[in-house]
XYZ file of C-alpha atoms in Angstrom:
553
model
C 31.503 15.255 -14.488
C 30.845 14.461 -10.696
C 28.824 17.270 -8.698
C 28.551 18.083 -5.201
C 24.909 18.431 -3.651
C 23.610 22.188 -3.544
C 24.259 24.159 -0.458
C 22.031 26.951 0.250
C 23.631 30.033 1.403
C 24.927 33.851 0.231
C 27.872 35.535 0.037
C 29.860 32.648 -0.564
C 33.538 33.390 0.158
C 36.338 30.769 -0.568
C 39.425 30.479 1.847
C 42.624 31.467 -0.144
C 44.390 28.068 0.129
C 40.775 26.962 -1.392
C 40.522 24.258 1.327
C 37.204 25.887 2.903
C 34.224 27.698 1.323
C 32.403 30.112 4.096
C 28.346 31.515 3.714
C 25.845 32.713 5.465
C 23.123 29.492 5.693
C 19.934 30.439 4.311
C 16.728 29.999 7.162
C 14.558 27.887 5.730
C 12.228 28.475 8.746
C 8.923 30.190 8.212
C 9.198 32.903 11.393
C 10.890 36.275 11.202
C 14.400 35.517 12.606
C 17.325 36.837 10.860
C 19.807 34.168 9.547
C 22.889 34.137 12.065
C 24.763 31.448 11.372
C 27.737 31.263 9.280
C 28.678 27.748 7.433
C 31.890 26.703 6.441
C 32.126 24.348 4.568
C 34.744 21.596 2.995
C 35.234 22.536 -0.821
C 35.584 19.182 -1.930
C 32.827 17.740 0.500
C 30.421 20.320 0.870
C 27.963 18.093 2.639
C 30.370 18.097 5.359
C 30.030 21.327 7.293
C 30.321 22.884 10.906
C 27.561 26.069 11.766
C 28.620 29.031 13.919
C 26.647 30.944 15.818
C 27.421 34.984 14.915
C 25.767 38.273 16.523
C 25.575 39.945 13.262
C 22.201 39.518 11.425
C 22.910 37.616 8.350
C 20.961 40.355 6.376
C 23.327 42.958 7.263
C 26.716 40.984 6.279
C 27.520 43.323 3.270
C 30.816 40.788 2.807
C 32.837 37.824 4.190
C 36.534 37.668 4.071
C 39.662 35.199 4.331
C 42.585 35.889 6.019
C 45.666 34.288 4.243
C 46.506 31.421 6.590
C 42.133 30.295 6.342
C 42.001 30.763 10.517
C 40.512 34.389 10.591
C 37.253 34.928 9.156
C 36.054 38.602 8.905
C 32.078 39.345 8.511
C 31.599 42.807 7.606
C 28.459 44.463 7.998
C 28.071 48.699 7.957
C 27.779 49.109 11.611
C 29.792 46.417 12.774
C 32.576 43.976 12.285
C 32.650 40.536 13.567
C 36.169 38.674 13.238
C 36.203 34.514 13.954
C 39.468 32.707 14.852
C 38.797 29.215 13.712
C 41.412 27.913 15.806
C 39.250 29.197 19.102
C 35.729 29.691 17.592
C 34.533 31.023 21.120
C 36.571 33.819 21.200
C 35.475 36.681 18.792
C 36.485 40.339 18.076
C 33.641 42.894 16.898
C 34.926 46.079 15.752
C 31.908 49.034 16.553
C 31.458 52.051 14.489
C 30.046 53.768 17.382
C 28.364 57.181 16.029
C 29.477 56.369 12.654
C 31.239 59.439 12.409
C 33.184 58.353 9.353
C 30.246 57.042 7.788
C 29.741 53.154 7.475
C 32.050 50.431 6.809
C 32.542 49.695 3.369
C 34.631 46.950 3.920
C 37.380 45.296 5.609
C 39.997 42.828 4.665
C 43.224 40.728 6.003
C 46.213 42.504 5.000
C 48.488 40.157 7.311
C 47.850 36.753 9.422
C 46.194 38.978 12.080
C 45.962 42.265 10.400
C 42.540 43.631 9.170
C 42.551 46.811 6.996
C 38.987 48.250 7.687
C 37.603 51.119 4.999
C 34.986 53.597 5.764
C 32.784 55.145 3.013
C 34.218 58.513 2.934
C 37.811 57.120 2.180
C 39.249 57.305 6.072
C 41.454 53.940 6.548
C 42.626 51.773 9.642
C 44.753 48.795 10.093
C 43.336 46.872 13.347
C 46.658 44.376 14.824
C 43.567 41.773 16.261
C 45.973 40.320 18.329
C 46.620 43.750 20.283
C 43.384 45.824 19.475
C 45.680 48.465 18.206
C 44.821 50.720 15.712
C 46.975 52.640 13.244
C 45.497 55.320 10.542
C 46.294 55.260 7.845
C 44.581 58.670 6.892
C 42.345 58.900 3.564
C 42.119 56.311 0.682
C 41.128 57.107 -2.823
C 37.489 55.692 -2.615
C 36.382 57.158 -5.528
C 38.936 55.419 -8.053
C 37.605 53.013 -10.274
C 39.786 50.351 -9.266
C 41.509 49.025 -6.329
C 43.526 51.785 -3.812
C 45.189 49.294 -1.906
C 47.182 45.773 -2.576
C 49.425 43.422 -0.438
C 52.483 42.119 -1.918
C 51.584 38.720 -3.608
C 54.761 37.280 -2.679
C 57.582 37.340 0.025
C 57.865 36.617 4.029
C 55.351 35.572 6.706
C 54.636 39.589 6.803
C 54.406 41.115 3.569
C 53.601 45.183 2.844
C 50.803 46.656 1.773
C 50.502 49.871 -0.701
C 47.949 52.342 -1.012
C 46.643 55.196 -2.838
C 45.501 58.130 -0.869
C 44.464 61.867 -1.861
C 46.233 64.719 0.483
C 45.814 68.422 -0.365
C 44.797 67.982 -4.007
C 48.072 65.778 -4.468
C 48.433 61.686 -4.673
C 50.342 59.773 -2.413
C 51.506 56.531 -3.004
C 52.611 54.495 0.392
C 54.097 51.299 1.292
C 53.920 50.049 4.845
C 54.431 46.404 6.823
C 51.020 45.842 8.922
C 53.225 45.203 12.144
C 55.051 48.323 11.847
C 54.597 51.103 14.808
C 56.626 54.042 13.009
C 55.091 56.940 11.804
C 54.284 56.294 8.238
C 56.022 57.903 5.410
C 54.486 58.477 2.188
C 55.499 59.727 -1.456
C 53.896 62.438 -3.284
C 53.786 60.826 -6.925
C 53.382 62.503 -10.129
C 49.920 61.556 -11.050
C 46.676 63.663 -12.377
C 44.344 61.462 -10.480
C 45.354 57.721 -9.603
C 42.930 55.000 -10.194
C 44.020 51.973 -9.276
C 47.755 50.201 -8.116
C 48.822 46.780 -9.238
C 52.185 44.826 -7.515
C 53.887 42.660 -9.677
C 53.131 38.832 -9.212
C 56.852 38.552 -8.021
C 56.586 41.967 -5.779
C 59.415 43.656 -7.647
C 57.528 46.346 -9.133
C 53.925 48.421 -8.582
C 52.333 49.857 -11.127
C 49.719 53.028 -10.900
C 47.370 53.241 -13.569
C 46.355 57.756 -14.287
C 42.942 58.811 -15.151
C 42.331 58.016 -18.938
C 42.948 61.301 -20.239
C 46.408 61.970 -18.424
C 49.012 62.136 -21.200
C 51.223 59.589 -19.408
C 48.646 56.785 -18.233
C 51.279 54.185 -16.232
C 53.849 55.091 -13.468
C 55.795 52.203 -12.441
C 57.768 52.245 -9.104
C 60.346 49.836 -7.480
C 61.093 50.423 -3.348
C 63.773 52.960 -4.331
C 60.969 54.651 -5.831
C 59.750 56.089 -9.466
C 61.235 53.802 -12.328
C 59.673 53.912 -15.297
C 56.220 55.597 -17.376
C 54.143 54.928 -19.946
C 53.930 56.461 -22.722
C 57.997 57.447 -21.841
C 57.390 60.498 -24.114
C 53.883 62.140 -24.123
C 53.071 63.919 -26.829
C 51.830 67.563 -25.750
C 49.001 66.965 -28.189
C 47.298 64.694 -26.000
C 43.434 63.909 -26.681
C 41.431 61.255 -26.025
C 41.558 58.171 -23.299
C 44.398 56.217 -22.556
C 45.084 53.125 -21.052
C 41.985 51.153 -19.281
C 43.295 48.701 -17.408
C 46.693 46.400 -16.751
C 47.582 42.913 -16.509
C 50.795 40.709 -15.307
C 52.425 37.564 -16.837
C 52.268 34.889 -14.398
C 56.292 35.334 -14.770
C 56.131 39.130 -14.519
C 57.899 39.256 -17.760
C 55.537 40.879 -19.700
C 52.804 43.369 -18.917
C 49.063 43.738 -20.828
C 48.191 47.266 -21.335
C 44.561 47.491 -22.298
C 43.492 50.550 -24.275
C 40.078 52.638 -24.783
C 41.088 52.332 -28.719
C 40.579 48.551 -28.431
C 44.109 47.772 -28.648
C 46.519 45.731 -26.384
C 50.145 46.629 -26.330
C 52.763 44.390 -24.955
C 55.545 45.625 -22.536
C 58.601 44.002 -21.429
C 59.368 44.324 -17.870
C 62.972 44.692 -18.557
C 63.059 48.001 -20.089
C 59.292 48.763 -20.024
C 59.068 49.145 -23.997
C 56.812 48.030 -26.393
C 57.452 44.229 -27.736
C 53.938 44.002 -29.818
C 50.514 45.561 -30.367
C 47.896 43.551 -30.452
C 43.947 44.608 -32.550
C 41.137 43.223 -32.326
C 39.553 44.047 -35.727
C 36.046 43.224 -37.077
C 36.887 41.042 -40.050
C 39.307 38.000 -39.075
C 41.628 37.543 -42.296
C 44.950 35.946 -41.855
C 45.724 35.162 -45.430
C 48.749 36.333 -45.801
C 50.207 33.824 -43.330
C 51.103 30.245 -44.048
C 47.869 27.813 -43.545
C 49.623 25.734 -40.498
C 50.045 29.624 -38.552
C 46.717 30.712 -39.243
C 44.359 30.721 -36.103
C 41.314 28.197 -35.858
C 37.599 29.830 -35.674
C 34.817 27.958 -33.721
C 32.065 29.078 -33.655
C 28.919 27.979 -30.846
C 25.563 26.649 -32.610
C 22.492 26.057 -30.611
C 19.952 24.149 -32.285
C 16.275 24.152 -31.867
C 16.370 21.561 -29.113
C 19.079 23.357 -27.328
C 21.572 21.219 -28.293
C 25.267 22.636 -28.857
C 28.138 21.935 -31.139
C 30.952 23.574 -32.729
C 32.045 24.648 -36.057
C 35.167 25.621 -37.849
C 34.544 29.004 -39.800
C 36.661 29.494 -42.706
C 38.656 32.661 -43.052
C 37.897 35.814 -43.734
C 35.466 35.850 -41.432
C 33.234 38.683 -38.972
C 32.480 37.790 -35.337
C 29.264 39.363 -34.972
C 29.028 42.654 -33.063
C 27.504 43.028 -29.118
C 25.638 46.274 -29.857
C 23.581 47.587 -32.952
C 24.759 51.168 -32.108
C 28.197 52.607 -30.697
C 28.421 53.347 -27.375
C 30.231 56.106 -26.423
C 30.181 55.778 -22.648
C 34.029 55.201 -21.453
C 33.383 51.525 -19.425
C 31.758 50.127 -22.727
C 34.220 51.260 -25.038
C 37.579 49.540 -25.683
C 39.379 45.804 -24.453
C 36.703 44.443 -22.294
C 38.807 42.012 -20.865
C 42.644 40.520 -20.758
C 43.897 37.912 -18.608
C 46.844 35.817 -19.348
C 47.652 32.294 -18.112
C 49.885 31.313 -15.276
C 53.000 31.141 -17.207
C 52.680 33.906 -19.729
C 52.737 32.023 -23.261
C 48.940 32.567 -23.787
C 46.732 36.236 -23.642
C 43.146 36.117 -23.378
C 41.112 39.290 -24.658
C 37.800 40.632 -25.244
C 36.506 43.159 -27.253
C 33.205 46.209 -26.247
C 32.179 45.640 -29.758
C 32.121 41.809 -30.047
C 31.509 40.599 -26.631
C 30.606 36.564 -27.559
C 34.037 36.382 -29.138
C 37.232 35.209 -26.905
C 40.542 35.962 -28.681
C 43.736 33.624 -27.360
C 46.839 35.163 -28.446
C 50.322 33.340 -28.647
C 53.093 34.897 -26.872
C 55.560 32.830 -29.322
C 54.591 34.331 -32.347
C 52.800 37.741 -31.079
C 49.558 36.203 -33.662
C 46.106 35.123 -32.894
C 46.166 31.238 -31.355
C 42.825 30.698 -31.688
C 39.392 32.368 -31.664
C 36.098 31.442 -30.167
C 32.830 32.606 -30.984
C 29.735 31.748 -28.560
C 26.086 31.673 -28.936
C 26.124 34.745 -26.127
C 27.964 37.394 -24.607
C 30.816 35.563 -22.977
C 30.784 37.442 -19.039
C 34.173 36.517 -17.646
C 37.353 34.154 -18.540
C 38.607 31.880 -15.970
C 42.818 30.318 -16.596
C 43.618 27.444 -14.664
C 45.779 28.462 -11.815
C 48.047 25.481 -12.822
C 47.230 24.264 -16.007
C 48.692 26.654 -18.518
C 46.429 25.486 -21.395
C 42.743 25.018 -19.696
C 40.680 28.497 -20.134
C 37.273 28.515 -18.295
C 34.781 31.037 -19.501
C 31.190 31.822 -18.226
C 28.282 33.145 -20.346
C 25.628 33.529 -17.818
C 23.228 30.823 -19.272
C 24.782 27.851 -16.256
C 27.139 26.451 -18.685
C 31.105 25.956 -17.558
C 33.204 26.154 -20.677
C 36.355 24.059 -20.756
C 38.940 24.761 -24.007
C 42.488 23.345 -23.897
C 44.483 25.674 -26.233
C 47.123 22.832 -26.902
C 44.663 21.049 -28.326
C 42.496 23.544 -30.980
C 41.662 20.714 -33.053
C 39.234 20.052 -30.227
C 35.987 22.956 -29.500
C 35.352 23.669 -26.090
C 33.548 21.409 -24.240
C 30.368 22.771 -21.989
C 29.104 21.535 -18.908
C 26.146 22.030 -16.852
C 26.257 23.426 -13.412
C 22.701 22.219 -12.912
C 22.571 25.130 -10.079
C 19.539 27.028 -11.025
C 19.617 30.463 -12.323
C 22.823 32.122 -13.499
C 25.740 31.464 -11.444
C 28.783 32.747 -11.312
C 31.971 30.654 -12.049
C 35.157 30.663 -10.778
C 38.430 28.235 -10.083
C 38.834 26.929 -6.829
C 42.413 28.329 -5.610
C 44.478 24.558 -5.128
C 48.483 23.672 -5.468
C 50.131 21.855 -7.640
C 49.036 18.302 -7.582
C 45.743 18.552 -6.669
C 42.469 18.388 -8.342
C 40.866 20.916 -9.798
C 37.161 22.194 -8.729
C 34.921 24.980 -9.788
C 32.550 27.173 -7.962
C 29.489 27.765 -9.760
C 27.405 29.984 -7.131
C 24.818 32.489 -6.902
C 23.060 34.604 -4.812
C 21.111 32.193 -2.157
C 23.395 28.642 -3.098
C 26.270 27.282 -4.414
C 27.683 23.734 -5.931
C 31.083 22.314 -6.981
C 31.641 20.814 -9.701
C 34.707 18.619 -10.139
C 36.016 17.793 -14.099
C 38.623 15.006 -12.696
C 36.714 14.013 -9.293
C 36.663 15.187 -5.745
C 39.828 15.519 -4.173
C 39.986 13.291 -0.719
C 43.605 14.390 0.254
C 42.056 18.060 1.496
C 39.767 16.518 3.557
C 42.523 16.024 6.135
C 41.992 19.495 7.586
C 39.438 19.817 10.373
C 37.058 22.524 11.014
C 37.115 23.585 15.077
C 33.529 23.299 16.512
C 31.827 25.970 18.456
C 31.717 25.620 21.766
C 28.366 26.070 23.795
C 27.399 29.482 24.244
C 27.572 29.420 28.504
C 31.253 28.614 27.982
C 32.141 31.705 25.346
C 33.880 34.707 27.007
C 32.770 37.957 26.709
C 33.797 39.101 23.018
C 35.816 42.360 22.611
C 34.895 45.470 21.186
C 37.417 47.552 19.287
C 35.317 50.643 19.413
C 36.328 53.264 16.697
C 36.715 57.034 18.811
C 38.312 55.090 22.148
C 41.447 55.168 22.771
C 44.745 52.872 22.543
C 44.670 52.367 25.896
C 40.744 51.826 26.328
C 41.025 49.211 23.312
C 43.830 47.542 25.119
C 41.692 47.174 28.352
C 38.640 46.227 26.502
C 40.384 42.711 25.265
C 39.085 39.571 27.067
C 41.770 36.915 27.704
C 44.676 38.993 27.670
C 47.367 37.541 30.663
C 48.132 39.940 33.180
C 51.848 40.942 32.908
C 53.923 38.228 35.033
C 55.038 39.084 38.574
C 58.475 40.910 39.167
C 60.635 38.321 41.202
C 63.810 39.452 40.902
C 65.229 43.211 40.765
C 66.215 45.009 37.174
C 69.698 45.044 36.406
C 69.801 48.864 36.572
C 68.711 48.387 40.269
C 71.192 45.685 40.969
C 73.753 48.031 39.465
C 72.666 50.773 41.795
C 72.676 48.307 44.869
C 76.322 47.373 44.312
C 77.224 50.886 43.897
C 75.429 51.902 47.209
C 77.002 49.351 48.922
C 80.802 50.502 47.333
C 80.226 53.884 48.387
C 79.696 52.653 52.556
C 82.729 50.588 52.298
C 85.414 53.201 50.894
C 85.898 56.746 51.686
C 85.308 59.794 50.143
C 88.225 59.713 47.436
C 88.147 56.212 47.007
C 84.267 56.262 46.398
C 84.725 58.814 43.625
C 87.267 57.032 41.391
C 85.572 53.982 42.006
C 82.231 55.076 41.056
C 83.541 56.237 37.283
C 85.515 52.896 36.750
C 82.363 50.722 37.864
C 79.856 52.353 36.022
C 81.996 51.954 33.246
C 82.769 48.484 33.613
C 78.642 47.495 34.216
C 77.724 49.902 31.348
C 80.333 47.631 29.006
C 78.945 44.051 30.802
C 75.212 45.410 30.363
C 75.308 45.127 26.615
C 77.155 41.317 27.328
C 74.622 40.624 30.304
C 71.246 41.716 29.471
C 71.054 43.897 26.020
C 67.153 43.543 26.168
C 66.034 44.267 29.929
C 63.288 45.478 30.890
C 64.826 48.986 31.540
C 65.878 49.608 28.101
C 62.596 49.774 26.703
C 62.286 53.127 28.684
């Protein structure tokens, strides 16, 4: 297992086509000077790396973010907003909060190419067009939902929607807009007690909106045309107790993951939205009544005194051991923990609040357990391959990556050092087909890469534009929340004045030829001429020029 050299920095942030990795560099200097430099970095040569120069103290930066083409980078702080075009590094946008009259910046993201949706902490919402400095509101998002009030459409055109959840007069609203548009937008009241979260589809065709826990119907799923389909279909009026906790997609879309407080999983199909299987995790693993060659491997994680580990194969019945001594009855800590399923849908991943070291995999072929996994510690997050179906990643906090193949479950999982000190965090490096695969393994102040089949040259192609010296940078503009359109439009540097007029409109050259008609003919002549003219220009205009200047009027 090859390893890149440690870079020292914080909020790492990795570009979405996973060619880049951006942080803010540590200073290693003894003085008092805030750390302003951002460093991007290549993610397969990390050693390689260009520094910019950025007005926000690096203390502040709350969060870095991508936009989907890797050229924008967005450092959000709560007072400020500094955007970076990597194609022209000297020219920046900072978005001011001014008086903070809508409280700080919680965060910002791309929602286009050159779209930024920017979130203040009382809920109110804006969508900045960076190549304009207009702003549209977007009015009030549900800030207080557990999960996430907004998405982009994961698949589709250049310019893709966006939905979001938003609270108006005790009532949610669920709307769908395209960044670029100007119209007023339109929103749909939606039948909800009190929306959580909203999940598209992986192939855009449907959004789902997950109800507070103790709604009697939990899921409402809606196409463009609008409401579709709900979950449960029929409530029962007897209602107690929590519903669903969370959702997941199929790579494929074809089947849906609907995570209960109850620890249960139940299966949908997509095509009618029914229930295909119901899956339980339950505290004694006994498969007996199954044929030997169906019945799901155990492994089990040893750690000897020296710290060495291996795996063993636990005969069945058997009882993963439990996270907690006592029941919990707090509403995060009860239930699936986790569910993730593989790119192409054949294999579900789960966790269980009671037995948090175990990692069920779950066939989608046979609706059975696959295999199951039991570590030394609490496992903290599972990891797919984004292109291998069969590779799982999972993380237990102690620097370890975890490698299982689930074609292979004659063969345990495999564990591999991140030698990065502390407890990183670890996470797939977003690549395309072909290409090697890397993992992240970062932490607060640093980050390494570690790569299980090499370092991938081929991405190195991609330059990095260097800064150029600060005499030569133009003033950066300020999109200042509480100005106007007009003032925002005046306040961008480098904007080209509009081009000189040189020749007349063609409603003026219209008007000129019917001038000079009128001195040539008389009176009579003039008026029949002047309706059989204008008629004939009005049917050439459309021919002629159907998008002059005068029409936009």
């Amino acid at each position: 297992m090859e390893r890149s050299e440690q870079v020292d920095g914080h909020h790492t942030a990795v570009s979405p086509a996973g060619r880049f990795i951006a942080c803010i560099a540590n200073n290693n200097s003894n003085n008092n000077s805030n750390n302003n430099k951002l460093r991007i970095s290549y993610a397969h040569a990390p050693a390689r790396s260009t520094d910019f120069t950025i007005r926000l103290p690096g203390k502040d930066v709350s969060s870095i973010r991508w936009s989907r083409n890797d050229n924008y980078i967005a450092l959000c702080s709560p007072k400020q907003i500094e955007v970076i075009n990597l194609d022209d590094p000297a020219h920046r946008i900072r978005l001011d909060n001014g008086t903070a009259g809508l409280g700080k910046f919680q965060c910002a993201d791309f929602v286009g190419s050159s779209h930024l949706l920017t979130l203040w902490e009382f809920g109110r919402a804006k969508i900045w067009d960076l190549t304009t400095a207009k702003g549209t509101d977007l009015g009030d998002l549900k800030t207080i939902a557990d999960g996430r009030p907004w998405q982009i459409r994961p698949v589709g055109a250049s310019i893709r929607p966006v939905a979001l959840l938003s609270r108006q007069a005790a009532d949610d609203h669920l709307t769908v807009l395209f960044p670029t548009s100007e119209n007023p937008l339109q929103s749909a009241k939606i039948a909800t007690t009190d929306a959580q979260a909203l999940s598209w589809s992986p192939d855009g065709r449907w959004i789902a909106v997950i109800d507070t826990p103790t709604a009697a119907t939990s899921i409402h799923f809606f196409t463009p045309d609008g409401p579709f389909r709900t979950y449960p279909s029929n409530p029962s009026v007897d209602h107690f107790g929590l519903g669903i906790k969370s959702l997941a997609w199929s790579g494929d879309s074809r089947l849906i993951a609907l995570s209960k407080f109850d620890g249960k999983v139940v299966l949908l199909n997509t095509r009618t939205f029914t229930p295909l299987a119901v899956i339980e995790h339950t505290t004694t693993i006994d498969q007996s009544s199954l044929p030997a060659d169906q019945q799901a491997i155990i492994w089990q994680e040893t750690v000897s005194a020296s710290h060495d580990r291996s795996y063993i194969s636990s005969p069945q019945p058997a009882s993963p051991p439990l996270s907690k001594a006592r029941a919990s009855v707090e509403p995060s800590e009860l239930g699936v923990a986790e569910a993730t399923f593989n790119n192409n849908g054949s294999f579900l991943a789960t966790r269980d609040e009671r037995m948090l070291s175990t990692i069920w995999i779950w066939s989608m072929a046979t609706w059975s357990a696959h295999t199951i996994i039991t570590q030394h510690t609490n496992v903290r997050k599972m990891h797919w391959h984004p292109h291998h179906p069969d590779i799982i990643m999972f993380d237990c906090g102690e620097g370890l990556a975890y490698l299982f193949d689930a074609s292979n479950i004659i063969t345990p999982p495999i564990p591999i050092k991140t030698t990065v000190p502390g407890s990183p965090s670890l996470a797939w490096l977003p690549s395309t087909p072909g290409r090697k695969s890397a993992i992240l393994a970062a932490t607060r102040s640093a980050f390494k890469i570690l790569y299980p089949d090499g370092p991938d040259q081929s991405s190195l192609g991609t330059s990095i534009s260097k800064p150029k010296p600060a005499r030569s940078r133009p003033e950066s503009p300020v999109f200042d929340e509480g100005a106007s359109d007009d003032s925002l439009l005046a306040l961008l540097s480098g904007r080209k004045p509009m081009p000189e007029k040189t020749q007349p409109s063609y409603t003026e050259r219209m008007d000129l030829e019917t001038e000079l008609a009128d001195a040539k003919d008389d009176e009579s002549e003039r008026l029949d001429d002047t309706f059989q003219g204008k008629r004939k220009l009005h049917s050439e205009a459309d021919e002629i020029d159907p998008l002059d200047d005068s029409q936009i009027f």
